[in-house]
Short mmCIF file of C-alpha atoms and ligand atoms in Angstrom, two decimals:
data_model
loop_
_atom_site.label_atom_id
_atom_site.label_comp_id
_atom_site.label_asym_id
_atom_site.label_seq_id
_atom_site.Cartn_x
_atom_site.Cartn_y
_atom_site.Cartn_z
CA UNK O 1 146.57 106.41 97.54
CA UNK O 2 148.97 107.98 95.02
CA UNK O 3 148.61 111.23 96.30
CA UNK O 4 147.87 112.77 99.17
CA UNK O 5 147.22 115.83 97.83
CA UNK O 6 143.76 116.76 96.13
CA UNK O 7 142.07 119.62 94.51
CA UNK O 8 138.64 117.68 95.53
CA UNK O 9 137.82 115.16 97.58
CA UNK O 10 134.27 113.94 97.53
CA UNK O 11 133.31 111.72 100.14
CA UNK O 12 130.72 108.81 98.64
CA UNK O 13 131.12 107.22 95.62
CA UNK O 14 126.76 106.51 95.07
CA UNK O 15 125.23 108.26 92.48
CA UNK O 16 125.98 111.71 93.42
CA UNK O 17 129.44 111.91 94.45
CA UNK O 18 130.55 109.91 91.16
CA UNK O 19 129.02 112.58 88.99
CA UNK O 20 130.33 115.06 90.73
CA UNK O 21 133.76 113.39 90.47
CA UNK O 22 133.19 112.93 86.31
CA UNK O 23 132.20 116.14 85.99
CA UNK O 24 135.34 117.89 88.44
CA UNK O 25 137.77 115.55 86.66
CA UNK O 26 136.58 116.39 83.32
CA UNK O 27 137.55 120.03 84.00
CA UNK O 28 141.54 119.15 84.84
CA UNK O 29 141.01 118.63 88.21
CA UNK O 30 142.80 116.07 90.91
CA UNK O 31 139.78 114.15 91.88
CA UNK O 32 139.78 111.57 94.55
CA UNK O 33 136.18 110.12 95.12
CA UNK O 34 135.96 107.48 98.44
CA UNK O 35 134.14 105.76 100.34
CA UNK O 36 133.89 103.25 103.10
CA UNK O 37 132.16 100.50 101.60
CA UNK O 38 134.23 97.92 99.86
CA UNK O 39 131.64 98.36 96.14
CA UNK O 40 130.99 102.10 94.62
CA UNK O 41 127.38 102.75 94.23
CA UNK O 42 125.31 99.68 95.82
CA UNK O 43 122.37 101.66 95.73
CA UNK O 44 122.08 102.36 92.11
CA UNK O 45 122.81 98.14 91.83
CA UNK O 46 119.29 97.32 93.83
CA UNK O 47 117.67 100.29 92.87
CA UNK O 48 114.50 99.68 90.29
CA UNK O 49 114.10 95.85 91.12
CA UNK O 50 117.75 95.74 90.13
CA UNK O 51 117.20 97.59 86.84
CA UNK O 52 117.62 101.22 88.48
CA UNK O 53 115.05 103.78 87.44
CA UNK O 54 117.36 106.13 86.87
CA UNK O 55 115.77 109.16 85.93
CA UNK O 56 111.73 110.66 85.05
CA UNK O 57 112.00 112.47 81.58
CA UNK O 58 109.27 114.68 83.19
CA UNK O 59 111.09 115.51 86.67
CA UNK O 60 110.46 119.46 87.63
CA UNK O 61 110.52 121.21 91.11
CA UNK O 62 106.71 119.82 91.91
CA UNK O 63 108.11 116.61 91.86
CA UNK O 64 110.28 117.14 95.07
CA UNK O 65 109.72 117.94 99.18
CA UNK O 66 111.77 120.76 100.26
CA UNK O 67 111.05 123.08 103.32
CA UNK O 68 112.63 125.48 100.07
CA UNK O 69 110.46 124.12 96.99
CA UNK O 70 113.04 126.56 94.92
CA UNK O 71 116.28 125.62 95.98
CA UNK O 72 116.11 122.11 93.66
CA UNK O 73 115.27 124.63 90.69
CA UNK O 74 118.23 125.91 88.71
CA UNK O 75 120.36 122.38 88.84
CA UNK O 76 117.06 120.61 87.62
CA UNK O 77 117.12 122.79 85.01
CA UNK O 78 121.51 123.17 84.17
CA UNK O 79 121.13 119.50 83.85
CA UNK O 80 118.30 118.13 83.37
CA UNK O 81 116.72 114.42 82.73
CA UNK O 82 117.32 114.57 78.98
CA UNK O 83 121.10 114.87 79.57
CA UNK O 84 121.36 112.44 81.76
CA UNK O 85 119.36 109.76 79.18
CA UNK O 86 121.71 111.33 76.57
CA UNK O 87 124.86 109.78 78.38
CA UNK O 88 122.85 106.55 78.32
CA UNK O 89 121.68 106.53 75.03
CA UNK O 90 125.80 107.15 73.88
CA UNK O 91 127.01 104.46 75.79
CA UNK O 92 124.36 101.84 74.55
CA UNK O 93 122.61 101.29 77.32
CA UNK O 94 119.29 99.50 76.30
CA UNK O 95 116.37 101.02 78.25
CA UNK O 96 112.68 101.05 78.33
CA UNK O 97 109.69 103.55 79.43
CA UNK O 98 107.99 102.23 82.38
CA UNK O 99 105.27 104.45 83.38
CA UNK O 100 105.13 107.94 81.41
CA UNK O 101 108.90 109.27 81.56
CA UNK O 102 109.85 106.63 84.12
CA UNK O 103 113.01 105.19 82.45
CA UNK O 104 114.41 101.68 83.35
CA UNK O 105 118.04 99.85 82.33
CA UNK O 106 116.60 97.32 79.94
CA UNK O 107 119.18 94.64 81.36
CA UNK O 108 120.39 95.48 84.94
CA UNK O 109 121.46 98.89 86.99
CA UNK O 110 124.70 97.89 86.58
CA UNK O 111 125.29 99.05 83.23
CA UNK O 112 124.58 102.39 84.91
CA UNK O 113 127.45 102.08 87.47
CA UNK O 114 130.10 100.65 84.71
CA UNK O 115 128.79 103.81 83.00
CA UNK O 116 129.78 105.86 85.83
CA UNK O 117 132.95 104.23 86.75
CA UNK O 118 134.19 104.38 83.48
CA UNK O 119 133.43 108.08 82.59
CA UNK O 120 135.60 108.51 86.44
CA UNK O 121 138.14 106.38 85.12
CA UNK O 122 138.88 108.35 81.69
CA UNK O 123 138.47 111.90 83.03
CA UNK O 124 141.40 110.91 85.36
CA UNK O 125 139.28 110.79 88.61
CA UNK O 126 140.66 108.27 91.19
CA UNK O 127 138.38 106.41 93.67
CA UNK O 128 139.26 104.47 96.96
CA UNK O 129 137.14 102.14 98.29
CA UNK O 130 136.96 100.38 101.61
CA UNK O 131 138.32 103.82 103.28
CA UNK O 132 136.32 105.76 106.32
CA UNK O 133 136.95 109.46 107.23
CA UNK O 134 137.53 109.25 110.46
CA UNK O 135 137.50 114.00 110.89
CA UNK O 136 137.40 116.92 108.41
CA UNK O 137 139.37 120.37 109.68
CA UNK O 138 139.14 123.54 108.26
CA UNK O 139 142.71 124.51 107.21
CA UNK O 140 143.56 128.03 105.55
CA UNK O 141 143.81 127.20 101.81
CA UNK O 142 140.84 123.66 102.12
CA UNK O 143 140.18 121.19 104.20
CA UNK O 144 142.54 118.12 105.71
CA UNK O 145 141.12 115.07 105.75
CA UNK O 146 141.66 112.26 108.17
CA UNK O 147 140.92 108.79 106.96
CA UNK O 148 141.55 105.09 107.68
CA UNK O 149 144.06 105.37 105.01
CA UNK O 150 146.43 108.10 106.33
CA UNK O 151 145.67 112.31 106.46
CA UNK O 152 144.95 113.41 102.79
CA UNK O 153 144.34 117.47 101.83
CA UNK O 154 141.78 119.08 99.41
CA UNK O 155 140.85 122.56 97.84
CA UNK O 156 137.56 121.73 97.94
CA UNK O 157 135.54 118.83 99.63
CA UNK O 158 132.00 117.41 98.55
CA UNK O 159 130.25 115.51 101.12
CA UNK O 160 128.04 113.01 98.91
CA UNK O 161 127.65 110.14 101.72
CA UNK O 162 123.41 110.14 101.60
CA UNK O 163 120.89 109.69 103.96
CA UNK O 164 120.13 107.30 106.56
CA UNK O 165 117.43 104.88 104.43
CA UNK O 166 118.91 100.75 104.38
CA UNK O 167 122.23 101.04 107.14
CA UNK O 168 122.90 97.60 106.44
CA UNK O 169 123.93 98.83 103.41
CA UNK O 170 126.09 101.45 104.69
CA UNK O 171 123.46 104.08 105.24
CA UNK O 172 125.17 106.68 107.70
CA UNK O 173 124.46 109.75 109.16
CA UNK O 174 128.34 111.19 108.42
CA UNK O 175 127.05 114.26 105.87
CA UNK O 176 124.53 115.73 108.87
CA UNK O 177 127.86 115.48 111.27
CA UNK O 178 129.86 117.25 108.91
CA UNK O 179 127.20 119.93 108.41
CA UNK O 180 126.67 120.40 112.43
CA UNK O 181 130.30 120.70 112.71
CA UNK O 182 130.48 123.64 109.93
CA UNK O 183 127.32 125.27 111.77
CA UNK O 184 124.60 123.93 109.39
CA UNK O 185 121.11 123.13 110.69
CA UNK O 186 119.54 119.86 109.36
CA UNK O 187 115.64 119.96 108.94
CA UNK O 188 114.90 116.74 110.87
CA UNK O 189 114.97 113.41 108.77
CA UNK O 190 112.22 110.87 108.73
CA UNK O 191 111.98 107.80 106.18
CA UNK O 192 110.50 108.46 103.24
CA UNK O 193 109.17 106.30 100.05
CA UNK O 194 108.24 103.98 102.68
CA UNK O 195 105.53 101.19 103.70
CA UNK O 196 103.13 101.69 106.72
CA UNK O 197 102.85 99.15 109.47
CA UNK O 198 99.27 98.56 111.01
CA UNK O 199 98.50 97.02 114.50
CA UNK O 200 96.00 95.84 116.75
CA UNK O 201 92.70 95.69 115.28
CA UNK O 202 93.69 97.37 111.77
CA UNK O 203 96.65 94.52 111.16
CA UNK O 204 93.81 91.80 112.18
CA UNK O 205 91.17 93.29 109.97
CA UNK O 206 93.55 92.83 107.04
CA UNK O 207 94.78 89.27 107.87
CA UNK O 208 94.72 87.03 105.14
CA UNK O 209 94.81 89.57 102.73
CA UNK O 210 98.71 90.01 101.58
CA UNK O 211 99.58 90.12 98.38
CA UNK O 212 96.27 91.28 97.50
CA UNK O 213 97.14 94.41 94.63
CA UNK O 214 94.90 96.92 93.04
CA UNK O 215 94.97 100.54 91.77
CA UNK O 216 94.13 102.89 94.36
CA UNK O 217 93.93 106.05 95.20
CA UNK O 218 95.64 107.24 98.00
CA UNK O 219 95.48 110.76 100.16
CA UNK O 220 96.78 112.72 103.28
CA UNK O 221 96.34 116.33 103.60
CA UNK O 222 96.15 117.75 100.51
CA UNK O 223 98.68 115.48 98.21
CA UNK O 224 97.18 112.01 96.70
CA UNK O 225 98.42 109.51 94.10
CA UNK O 226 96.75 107.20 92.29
CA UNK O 227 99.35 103.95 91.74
CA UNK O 228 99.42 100.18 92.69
CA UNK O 229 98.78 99.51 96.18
CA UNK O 230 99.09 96.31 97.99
CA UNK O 231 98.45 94.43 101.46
CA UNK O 232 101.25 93.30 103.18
CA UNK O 233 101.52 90.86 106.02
CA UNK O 234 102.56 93.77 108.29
CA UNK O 235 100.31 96.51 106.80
CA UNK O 236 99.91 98.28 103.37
CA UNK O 237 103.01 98.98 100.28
CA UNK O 238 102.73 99.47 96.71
CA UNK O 239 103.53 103.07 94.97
CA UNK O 240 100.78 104.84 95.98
CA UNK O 241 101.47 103.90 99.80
CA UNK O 242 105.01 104.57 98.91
CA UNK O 243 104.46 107.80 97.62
CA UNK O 244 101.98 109.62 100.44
CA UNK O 245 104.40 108.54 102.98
CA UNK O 246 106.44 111.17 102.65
CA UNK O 247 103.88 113.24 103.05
CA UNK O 248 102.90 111.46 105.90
CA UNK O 249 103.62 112.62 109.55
CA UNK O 250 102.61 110.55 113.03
CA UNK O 251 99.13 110.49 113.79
CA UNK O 252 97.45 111.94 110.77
CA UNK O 253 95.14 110.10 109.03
CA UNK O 254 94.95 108.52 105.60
CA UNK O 255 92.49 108.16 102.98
CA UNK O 256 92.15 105.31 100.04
CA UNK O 257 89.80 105.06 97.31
CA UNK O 258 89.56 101.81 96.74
CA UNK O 259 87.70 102.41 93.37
CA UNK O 260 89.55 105.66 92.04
CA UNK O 261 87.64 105.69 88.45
CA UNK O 262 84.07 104.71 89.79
CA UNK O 263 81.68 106.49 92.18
CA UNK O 264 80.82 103.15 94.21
CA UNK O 265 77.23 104.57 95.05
CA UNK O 266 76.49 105.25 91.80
CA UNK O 267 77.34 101.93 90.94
CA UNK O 268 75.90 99.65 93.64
CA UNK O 269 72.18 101.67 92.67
CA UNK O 270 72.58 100.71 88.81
CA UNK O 271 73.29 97.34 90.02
CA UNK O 272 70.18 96.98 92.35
CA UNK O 273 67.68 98.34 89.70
CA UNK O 274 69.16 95.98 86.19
CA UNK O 275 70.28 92.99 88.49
CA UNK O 276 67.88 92.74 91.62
CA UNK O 277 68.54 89.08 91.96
CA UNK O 278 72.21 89.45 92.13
CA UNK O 279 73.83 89.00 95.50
CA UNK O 280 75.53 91.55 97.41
CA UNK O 281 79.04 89.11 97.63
CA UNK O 282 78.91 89.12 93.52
CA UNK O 283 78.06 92.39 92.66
CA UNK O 284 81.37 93.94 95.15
CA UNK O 285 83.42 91.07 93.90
CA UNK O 286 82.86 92.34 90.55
CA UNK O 287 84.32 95.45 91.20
CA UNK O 288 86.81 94.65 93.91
CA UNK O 289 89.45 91.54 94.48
CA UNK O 290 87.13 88.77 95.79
CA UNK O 291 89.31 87.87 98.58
CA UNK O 292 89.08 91.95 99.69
CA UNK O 293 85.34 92.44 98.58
CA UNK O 294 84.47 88.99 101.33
CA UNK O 295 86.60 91.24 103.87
CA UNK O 296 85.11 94.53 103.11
CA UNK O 297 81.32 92.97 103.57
CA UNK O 298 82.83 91.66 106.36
CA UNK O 299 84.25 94.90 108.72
CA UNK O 300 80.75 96.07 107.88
CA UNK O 301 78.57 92.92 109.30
CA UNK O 302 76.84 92.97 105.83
CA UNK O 303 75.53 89.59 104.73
CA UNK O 304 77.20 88.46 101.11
CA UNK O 305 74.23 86.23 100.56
CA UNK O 306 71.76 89.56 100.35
CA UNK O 307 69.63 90.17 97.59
CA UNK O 308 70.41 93.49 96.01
CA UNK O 309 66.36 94.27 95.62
CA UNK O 310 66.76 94.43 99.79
CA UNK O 311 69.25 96.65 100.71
CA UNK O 312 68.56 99.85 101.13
CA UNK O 313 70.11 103.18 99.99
CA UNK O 314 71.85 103.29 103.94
CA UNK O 315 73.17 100.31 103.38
CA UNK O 316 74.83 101.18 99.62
CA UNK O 317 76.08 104.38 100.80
CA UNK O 318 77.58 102.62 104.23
CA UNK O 319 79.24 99.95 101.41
CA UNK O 320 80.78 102.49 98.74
CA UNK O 321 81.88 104.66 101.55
CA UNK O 322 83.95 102.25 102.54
CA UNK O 323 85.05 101.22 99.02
CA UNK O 324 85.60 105.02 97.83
CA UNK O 325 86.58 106.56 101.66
CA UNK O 326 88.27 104.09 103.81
CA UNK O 327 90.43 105.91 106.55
CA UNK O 328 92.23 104.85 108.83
CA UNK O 329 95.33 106.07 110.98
CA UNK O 330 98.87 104.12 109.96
CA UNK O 331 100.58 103.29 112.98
CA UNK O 332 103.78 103.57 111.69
CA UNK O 333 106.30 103.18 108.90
CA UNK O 334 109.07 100.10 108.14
CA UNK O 335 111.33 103.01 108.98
CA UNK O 336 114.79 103.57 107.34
CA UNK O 337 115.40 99.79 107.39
CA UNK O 338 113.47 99.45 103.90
CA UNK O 339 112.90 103.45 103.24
CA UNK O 340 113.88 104.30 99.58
CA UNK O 341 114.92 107.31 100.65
CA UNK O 342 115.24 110.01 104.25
CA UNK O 343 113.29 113.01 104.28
CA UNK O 344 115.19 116.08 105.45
CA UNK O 345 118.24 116.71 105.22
CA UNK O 346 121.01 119.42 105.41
CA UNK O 347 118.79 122.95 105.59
CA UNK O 348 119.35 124.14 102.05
CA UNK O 349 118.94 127.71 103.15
CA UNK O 350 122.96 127.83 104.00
CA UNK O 351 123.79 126.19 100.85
CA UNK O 352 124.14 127.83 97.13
CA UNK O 353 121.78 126.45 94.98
CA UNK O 354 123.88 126.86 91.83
CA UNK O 355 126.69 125.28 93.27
CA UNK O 356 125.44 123.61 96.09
CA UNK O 357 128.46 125.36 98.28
CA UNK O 358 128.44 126.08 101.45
CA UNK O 359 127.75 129.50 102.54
CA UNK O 360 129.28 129.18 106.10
CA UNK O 361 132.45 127.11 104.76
CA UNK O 362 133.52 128.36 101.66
CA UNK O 363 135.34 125.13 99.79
CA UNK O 364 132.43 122.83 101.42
CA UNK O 365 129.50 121.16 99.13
CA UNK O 366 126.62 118.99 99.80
CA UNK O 367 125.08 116.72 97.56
CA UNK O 368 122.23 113.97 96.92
CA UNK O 369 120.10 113.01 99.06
CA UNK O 370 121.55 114.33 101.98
CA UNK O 371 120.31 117.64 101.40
CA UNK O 372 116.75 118.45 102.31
CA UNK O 373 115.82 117.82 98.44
CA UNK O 374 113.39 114.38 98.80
CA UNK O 375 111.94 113.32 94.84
CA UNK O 376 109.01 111.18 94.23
CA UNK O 377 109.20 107.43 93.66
CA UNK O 378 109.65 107.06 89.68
CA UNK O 379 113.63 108.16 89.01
CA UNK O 380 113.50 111.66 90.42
CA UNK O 381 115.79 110.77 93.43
CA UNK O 382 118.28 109.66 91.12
CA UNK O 383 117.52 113.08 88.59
CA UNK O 384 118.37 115.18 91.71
CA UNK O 385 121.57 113.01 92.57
CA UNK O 386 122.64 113.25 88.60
CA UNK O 387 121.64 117.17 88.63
CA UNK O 388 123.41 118.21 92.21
CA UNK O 389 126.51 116.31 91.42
CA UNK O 390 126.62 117.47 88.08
CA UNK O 391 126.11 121.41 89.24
CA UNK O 392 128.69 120.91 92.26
CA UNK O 393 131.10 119.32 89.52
CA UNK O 394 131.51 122.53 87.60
CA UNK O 395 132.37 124.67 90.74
CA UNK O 396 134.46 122.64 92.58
P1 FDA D 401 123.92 107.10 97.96
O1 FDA D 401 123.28 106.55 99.18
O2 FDA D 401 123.60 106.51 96.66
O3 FDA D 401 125.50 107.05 98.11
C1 FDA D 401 126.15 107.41 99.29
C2 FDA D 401 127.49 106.71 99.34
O4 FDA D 401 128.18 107.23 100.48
C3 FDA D 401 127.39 105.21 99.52
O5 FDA D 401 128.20 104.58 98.57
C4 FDA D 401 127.88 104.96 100.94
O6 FDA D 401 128.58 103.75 101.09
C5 FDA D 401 128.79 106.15 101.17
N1 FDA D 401 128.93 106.52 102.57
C6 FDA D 401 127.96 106.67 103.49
N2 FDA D 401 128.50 107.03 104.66
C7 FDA D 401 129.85 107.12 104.46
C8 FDA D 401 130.93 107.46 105.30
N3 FDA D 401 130.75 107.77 106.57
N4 FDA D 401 132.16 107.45 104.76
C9 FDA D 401 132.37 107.13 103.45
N5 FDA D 401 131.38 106.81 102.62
C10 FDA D 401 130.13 106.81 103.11
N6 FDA D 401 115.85 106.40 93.26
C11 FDA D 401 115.49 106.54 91.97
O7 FDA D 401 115.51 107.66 91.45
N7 FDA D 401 115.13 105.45 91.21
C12 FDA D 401 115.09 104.19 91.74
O8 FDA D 401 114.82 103.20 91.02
C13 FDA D 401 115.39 104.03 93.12
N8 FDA D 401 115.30 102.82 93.71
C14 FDA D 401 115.68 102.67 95.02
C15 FDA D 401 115.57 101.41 95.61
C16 FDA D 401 115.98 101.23 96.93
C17 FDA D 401 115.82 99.89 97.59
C18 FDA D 401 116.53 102.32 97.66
C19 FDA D 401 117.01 102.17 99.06
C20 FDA D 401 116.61 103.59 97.06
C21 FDA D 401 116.18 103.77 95.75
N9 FDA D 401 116.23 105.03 95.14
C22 FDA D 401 115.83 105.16 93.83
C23 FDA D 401 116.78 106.20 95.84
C24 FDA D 401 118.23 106.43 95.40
O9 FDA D 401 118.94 105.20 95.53
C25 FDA D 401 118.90 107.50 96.25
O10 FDA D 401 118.11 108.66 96.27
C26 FDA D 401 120.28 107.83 95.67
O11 FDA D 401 121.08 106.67 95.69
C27 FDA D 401 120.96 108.92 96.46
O12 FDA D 401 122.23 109.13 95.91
P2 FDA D 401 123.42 109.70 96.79
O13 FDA D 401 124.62 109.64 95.92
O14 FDA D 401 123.04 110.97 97.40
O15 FDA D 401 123.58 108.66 98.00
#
């Protein structure tokens, strides 16, 4: 390192910490942003398929789990999606709308991290890769910082390391550490943006039918999303899945509507009276994927070969029930090993939400997704990485 000597050190160079690091640098100050992993930002490289969805031009507090649905508020709003797509659309990156406001690097993510590293480069910023912190003490004027590399000191210090989701990418649990050390509480993490796993009888009844996809609707409690969803050979993905799993907790049960736009009663009557010839196999596989509409007659002994004219209302209702309601208990997730992101996080009651400062360690600042701020899937993870790091950047 040139110099041991910092007015901020940020620990992580992902999405967060090298914002935060652009924006401090920008200002005249001595940044050094490191990390231990030998390549800055290797989530923002396999994030989006590879083409990072790297922000939702209609992000706003809603869009986010907090136990404090405020706290995400005023850096959402100091900088918000529009300036982040503004830095894009300056540096040329070619991009495309997804999904309503989800927005996509038309080539690959990585013309988001040259981006990045670049705008770090000309402010001035240094970064250090392949470097652990090894302890963090308090010392009268900042913190000293003990690392792989040698001790280095630092006015301020931003702790931008993440959550636990994908460790064999270098996923670690450092930030909560440092937080417990400076008397934080951390609101306990779970994986979130995650597939569920199914066993027993529940993984046998869906044998045979991954890679089956449709658009479903998906509910637990009182949040639902209606996205893609998709069998797996282990249990059930796709947005929607994706999404209601962080609202998910152990035990609770979930609810699918197979048919979101279509009241599957409704339907199977209209179908009995105009087509009473038709058999029961056609008339579901009509309105489902053939290879689920077999299985669905199937869990339900009904015969495919029936004659609409003979089945009885019972029988309809038993059928679209389990077309429009099917519920069924998850028994787990895929847990952090393919979670896009950890739920939880460093309690943001002991942290300023303009700055995102400590309040128990003046100097101190959390950032990203280690905080208990968890977005959506669709680009608002990144929007609170861009907006955090951005808001710490003008304090620190
Ligand atoms: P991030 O995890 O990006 O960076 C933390 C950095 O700290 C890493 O570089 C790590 O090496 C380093 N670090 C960790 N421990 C350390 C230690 N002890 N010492 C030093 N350094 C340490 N979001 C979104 O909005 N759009 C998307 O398309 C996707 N797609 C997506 C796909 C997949 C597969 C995953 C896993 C996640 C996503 N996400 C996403 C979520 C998004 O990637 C995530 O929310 C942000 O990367 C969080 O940014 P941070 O900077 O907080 O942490």
């Amino acid at each position: 390192m040139t110099a041991a000597k910092f007015d901020v050190v940020i620990v992580g160079a992902g999405a967060a910490g090298l914002m935060c690091g652009i924006e401090a640098a920008r200002r005249g100050r001595r940044v050094a942003v490191i990390d231990h992993a030998k390549k800055p930002a290797e989530k923002i490289r396999i994030s989006g398929g590879g083409r990072c969805n790297f922000t939702h031009l209609q992000a706003t507090p809603k869009n986010f789990l907090s136990q404090n649905p405020h706290f995400c508020i005023s850096a959402l709003k100091r900088f918000t999606p529009w300036d982040f797509l503004d830095r894009v659309v300056k540096r040329g990156i070619r991009y495309f709308e997804k999904t309503e406001g989800q927005l996509f690097c038309e080539t690959s993510a990585g013309d988001i991290i040259d981006m990045l590293l670049d705008d770090l480069a000309d402010a001035g910023g240094e970064l250090y890769l392949g470097i652990s912190v090894e302890g963090v003490t308090k010392t009268g004027p900042g913190f000293e910082i003990d690392t792989s590399n040698g001790n280095l000191t630092a006015e301020k210090l931003v702790i931008a390391t993440g959550g636990l989701s994908i460790p064999k990418m270098g996923a670690t649990g450092f930030a909560y550490g440092i937080a417990r050390q400076f008397g934080h509480e951390i609101i306990e993490t779970r994986a979130g943006l995650v597939p569920f796993t199914l066993g027993g009888e529940k993984l046998a009844a869906i044998e045979g039918l991954s890679g089956v996809s449709l658009t479903a609707r998906v509910a637990c409690g009182k949040a639902s999303f209606t996205d893609g969803f998709l069998f797996t050979h282990r249990g059930l993905s796709g947005p929607a899945i994706l999404q209601i799993s962080s609202y998910w907790k152990p035990g609770e049960a979930i609810e699918v509507d197979l048919l979101p736009d279509m009241n599957g009663f409704d339907y199977l009557q209209s179908r009995r009276k105009d087509r009473p010839k038709q058999t029961l196999g056609n008339v579901v596989a009509e309105i489902q994927p053939r290879r689920l509409s077999d299985r669905i007659l199937e869990w339900h002994d009904l015969p495919p070969e029936a004659r609409m004219a003979d089945l009885g209302n019972a029988t309809l209702q038993t059928l679209a029930d389990a077309v429009n309601r099917w519920t069924f208990i998850p028994d787990g997730t895929e847990g952090y090993r393919t979670a896009e992101v950890t739920l939880g996080g460093i309690d943001t009651r002991a942290l300023s939400s303009q700055t995102m400062e400590s309040q128990l360690c003046p100097g101190l600042y959390f950032i990203g997704e280690c905080v208990d701020v968890t977005g959506w899937l669709g680009g608002y993870n990144f929007q609170w990485a861009w907006s955090s790091g951005w808001a710490a950047g003008q304090a620190v």
